[in-house]
C-alpha atoms as a PDB file:
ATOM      1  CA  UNK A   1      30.940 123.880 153.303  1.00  0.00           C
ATOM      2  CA  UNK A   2      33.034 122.931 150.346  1.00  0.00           C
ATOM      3  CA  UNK A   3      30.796 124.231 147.871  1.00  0.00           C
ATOM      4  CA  UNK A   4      30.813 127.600 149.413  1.00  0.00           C
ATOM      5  CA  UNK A   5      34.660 127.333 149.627  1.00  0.00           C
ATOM      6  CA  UNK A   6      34.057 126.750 145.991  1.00  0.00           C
ATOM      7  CA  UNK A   7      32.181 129.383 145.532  1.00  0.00           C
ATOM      8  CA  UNK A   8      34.718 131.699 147.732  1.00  0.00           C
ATOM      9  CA  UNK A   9      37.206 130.940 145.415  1.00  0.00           C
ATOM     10  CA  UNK A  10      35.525 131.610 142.030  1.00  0.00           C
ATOM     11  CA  UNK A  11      34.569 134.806 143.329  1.00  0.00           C
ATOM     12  CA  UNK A  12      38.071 135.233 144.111  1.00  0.00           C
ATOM     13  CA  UNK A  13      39.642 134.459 140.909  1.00  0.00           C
ATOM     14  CA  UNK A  14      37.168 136.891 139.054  1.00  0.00           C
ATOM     15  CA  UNK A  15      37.924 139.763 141.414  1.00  0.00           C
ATOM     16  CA  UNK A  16      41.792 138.941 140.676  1.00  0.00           C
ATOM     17  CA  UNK A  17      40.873 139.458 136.825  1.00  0.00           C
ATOM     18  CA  UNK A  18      39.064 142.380 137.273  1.00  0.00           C
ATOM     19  CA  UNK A  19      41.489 144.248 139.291  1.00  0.00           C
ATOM     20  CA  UNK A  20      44.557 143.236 137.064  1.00  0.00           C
ATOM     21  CA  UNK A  21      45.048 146.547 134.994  1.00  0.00           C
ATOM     22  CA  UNK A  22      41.964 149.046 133.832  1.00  0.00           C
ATOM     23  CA  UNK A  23      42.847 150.763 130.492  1.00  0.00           C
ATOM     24  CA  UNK A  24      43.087 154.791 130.738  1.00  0.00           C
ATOM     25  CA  UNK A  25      40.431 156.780 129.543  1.00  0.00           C
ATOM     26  CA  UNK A  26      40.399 157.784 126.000  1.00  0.00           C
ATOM     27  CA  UNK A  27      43.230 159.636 124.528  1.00  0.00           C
ATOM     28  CA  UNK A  28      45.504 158.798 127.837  1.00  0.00           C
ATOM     29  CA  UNK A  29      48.184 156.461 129.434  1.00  0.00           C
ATOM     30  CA  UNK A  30      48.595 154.923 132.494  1.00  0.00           C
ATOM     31  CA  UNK A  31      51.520 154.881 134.971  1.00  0.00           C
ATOM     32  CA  UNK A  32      51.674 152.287 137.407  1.00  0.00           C
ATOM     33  CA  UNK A  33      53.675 152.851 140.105  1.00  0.00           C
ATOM     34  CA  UNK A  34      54.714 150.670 142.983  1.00  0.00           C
ATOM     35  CA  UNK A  35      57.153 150.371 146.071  1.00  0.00           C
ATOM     36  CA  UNK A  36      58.764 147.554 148.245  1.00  0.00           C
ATOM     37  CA  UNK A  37      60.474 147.431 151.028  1.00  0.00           C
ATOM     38  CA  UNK A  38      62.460 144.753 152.237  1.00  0.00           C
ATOM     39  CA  UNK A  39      65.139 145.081 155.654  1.00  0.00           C
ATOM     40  CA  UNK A  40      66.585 148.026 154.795  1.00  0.00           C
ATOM     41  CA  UNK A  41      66.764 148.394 150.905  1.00  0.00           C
ATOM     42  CA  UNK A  42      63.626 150.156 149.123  1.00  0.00           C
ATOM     43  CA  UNK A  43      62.877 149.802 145.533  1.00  0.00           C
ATOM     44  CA  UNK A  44      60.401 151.457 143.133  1.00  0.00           C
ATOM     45  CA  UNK A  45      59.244 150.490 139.462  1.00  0.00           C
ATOM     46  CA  UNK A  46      56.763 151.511 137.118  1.00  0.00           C
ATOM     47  CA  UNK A  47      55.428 150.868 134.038  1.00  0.00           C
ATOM     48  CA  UNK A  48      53.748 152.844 131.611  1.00  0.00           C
ATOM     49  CA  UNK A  49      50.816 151.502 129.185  1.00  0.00           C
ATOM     50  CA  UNK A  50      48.534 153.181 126.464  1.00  0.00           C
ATOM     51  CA  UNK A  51      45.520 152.053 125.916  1.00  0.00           C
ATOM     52  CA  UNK A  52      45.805 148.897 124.091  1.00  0.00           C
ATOM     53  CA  UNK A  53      47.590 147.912 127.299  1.00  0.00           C
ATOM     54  CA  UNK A  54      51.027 147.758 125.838  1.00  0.00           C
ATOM     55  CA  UNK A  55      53.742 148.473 127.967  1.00  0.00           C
ATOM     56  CA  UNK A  56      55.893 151.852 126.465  1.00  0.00           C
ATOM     57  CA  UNK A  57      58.258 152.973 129.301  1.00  0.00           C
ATOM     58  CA  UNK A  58      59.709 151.707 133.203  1.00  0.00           C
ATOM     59  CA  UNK A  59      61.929 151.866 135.118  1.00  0.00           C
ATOM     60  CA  UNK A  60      63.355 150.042 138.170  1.00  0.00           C
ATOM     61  CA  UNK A  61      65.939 150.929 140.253  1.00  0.00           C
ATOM     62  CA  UNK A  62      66.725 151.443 144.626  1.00  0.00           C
ATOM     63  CA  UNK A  63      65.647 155.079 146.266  1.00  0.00           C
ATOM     64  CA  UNK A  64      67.047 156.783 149.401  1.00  0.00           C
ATOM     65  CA  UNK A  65      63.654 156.845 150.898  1.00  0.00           C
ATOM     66  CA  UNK A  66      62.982 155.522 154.344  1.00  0.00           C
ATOM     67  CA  UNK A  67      59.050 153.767 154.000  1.00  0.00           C
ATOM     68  CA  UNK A  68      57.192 152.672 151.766  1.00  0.00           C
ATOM     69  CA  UNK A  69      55.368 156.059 151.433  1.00  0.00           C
ATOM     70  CA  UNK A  70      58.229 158.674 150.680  1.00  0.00           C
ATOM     71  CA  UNK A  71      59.211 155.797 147.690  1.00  0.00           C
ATOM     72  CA  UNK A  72      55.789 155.728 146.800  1.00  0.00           C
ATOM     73  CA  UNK A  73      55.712 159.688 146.416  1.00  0.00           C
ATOM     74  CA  UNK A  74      59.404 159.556 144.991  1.00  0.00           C
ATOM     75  CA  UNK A  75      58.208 157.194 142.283  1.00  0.00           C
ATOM     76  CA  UNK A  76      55.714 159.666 141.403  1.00  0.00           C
ATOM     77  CA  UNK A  77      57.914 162.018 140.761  1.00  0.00           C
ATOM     78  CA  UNK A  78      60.123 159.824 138.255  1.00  0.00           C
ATOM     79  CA  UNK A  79      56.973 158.713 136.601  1.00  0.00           C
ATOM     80  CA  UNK A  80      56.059 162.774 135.686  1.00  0.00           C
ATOM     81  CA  UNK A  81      60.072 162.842 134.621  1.00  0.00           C
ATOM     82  CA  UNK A  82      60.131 160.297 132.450  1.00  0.00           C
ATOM     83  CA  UNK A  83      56.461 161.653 130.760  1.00  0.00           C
ATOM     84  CA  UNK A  84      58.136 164.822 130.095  1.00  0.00           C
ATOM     85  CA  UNK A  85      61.698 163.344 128.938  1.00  0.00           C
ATOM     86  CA  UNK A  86      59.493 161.123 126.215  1.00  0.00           C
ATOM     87  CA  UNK A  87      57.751 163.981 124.950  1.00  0.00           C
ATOM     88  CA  UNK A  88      54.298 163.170 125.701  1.00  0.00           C
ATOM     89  CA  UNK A  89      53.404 166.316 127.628  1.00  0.00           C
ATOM     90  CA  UNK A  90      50.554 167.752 126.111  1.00  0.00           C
ATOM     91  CA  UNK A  91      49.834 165.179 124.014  1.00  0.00           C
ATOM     92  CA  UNK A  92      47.822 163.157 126.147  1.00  0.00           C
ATOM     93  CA  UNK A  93      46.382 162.720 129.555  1.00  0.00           C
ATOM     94  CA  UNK A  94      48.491 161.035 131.902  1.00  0.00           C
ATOM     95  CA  UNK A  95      46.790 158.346 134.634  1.00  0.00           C
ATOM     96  CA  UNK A  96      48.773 157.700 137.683  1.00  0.00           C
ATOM     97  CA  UNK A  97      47.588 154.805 139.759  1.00  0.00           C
ATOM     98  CA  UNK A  98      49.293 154.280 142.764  1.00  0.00           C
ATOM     99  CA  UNK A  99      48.983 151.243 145.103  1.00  0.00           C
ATOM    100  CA  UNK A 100      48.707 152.994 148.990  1.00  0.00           C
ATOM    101  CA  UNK A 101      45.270 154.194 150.558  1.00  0.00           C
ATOM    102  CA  UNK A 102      47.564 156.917 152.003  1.00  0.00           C
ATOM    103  CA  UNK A 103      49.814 158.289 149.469  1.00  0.00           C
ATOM    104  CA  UNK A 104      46.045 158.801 147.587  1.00  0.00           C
ATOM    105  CA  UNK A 105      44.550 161.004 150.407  1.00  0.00           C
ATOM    106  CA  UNK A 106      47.682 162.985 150.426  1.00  0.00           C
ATOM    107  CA  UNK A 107      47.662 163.549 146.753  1.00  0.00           C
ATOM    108  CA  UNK A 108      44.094 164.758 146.789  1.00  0.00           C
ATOM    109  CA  UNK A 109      44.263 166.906 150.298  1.00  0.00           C
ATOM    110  CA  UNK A 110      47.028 168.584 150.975  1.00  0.00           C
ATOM    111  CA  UNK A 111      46.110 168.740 154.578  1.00  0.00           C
ATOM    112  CA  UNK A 112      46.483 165.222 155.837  1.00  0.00           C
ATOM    113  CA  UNK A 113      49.995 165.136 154.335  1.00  0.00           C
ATOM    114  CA  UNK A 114      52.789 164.419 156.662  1.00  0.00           C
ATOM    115  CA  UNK A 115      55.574 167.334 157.094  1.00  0.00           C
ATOM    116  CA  UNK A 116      58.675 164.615 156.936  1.00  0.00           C
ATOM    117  CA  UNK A 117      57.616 164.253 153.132  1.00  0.00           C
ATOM    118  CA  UNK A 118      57.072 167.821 152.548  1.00  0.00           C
ATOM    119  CA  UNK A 119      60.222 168.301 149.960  1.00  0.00           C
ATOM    120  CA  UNK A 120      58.777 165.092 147.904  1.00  0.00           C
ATOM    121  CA  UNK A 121      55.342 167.129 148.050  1.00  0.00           C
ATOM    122  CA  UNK A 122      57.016 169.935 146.713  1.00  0.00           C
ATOM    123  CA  UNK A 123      58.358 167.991 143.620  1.00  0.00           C
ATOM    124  CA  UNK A 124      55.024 166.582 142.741  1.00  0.00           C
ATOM    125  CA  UNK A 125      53.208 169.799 143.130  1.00  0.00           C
ATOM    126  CA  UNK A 126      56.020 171.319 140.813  1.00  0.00           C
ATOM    127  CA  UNK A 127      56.069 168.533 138.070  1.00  0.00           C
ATOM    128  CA  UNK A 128      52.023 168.843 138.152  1.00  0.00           C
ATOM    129  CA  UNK A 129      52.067 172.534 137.594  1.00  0.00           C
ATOM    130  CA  UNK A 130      54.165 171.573 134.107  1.00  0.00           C
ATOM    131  CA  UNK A 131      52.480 168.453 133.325  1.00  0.00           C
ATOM    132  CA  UNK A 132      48.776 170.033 134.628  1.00  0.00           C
ATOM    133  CA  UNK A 133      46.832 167.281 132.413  1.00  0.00           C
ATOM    134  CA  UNK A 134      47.102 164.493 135.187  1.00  0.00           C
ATOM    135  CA  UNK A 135      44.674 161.996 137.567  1.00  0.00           C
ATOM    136  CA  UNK A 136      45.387 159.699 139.927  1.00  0.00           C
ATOM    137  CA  UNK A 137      43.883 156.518 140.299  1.00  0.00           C
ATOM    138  CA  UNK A 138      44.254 153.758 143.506  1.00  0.00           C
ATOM    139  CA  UNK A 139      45.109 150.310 143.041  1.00  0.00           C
ATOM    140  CA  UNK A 140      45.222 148.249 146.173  1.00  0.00           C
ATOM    141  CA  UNK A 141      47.432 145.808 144.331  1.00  0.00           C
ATOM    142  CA  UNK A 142      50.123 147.748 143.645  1.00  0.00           C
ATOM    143  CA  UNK A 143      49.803 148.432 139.952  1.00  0.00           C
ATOM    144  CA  UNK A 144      50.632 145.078 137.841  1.00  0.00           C
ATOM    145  CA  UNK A 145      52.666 142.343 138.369  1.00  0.00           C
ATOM    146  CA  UNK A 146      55.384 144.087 136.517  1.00  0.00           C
ATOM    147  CA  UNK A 147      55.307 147.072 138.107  1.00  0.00           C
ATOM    148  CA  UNK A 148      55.637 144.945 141.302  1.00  0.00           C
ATOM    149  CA  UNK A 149      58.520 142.711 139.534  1.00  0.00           C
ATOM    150  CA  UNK A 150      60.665 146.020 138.479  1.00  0.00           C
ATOM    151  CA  UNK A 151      60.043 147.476 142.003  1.00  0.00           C
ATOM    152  CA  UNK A 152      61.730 144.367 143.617  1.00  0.00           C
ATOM    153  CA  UNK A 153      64.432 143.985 141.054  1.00  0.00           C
ATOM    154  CA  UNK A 154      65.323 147.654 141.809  1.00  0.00           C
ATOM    155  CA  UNK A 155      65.840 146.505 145.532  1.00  0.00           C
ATOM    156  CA  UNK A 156      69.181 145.590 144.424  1.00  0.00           C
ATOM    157  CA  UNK A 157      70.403 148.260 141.196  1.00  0.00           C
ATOM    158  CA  UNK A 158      72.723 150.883 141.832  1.00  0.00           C
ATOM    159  CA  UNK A 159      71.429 153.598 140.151  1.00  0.00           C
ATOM    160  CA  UNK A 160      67.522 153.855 138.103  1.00  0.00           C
ATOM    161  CA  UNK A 161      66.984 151.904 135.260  1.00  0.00           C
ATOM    162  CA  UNK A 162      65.087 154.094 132.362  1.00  0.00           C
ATOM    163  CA  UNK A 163      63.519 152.968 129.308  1.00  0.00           C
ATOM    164  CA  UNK A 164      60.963 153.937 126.792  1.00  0.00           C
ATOM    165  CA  UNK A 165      60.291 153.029 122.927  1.00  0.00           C
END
């Protein structure tokens, strides 16, 4: 038994490593994006990488949203602002992974999406129209461990911390 605890665990630790972040495909970046909720605040972050894996843009910061899902959606949408505000439309393909099974599905068919989120929809189908040279990935683990540290320290801000360099 303890060896195949052993074993359990290995197999554990090498899944952890291989699901920590995947680099964007050639010529791209990668948005992270990821959501907490906690009582009743709800926080978003993200963090943007190229593909050497260095970070070059988050933000942080509290939403109005109600779940998990509209901040999800809602953190999309900052992610596509903040790719246009740095200039980088057009000059490279932009990789959004988010971290919910659901906000995925709803991305890729617009059927299944639910009409309380319709308006946040309508932003993301807008900013894709500009943007246009976008895929979405899914990350079960919500993105990084910094996305996931910016989304909880934005639990608490005011207003939505920007940044790039």
């Amino acid at each position: 038994r303890l060896s195949g605890m052993i074993f359990f665990l290995a197999c554990y630790r090498k899944e952890r490593v291989l699901w920590f972040w995947c680099p964007p495909c050639y010529g791209g970046v990668k948005f992270n994006v990821c959501e907490v909720v906690f009582e009743d605040d709800v926080g978003c972050g993200g963090v943007l990488r190229d593909l050497d894996g260095v970070a070059r843009a988050l933000f942080s910061g509290s939403t109005t949203a109600k779940d998990s899902f509209a901040a999800e959606v809602g953190a999309i949408s900052i992610a596509f602002d903040m790719f246009t505000e740095m200039g980088w439309n057009g000059k490279s393909l932009l990789c959004i992974e988010v971290g919910s099974l659901e906000v995925s599905n709803w991305i890729e068919n617009k059927g299944l999406r639910p009409w309380s989120l319709g308006s946040l929809f309508k932003d993301v189908e807008f900013r894709l129209s500009i943007i246009r040279n976008v895929s979405f990935s899914r990350d079960g683990n919500c993105g990084t461990n910094l996305a996931f540290a910016l989304a909880v320290a934005g639990l608490k801000r005011q207003s939505m911390f920007k940044a790039w360099w």
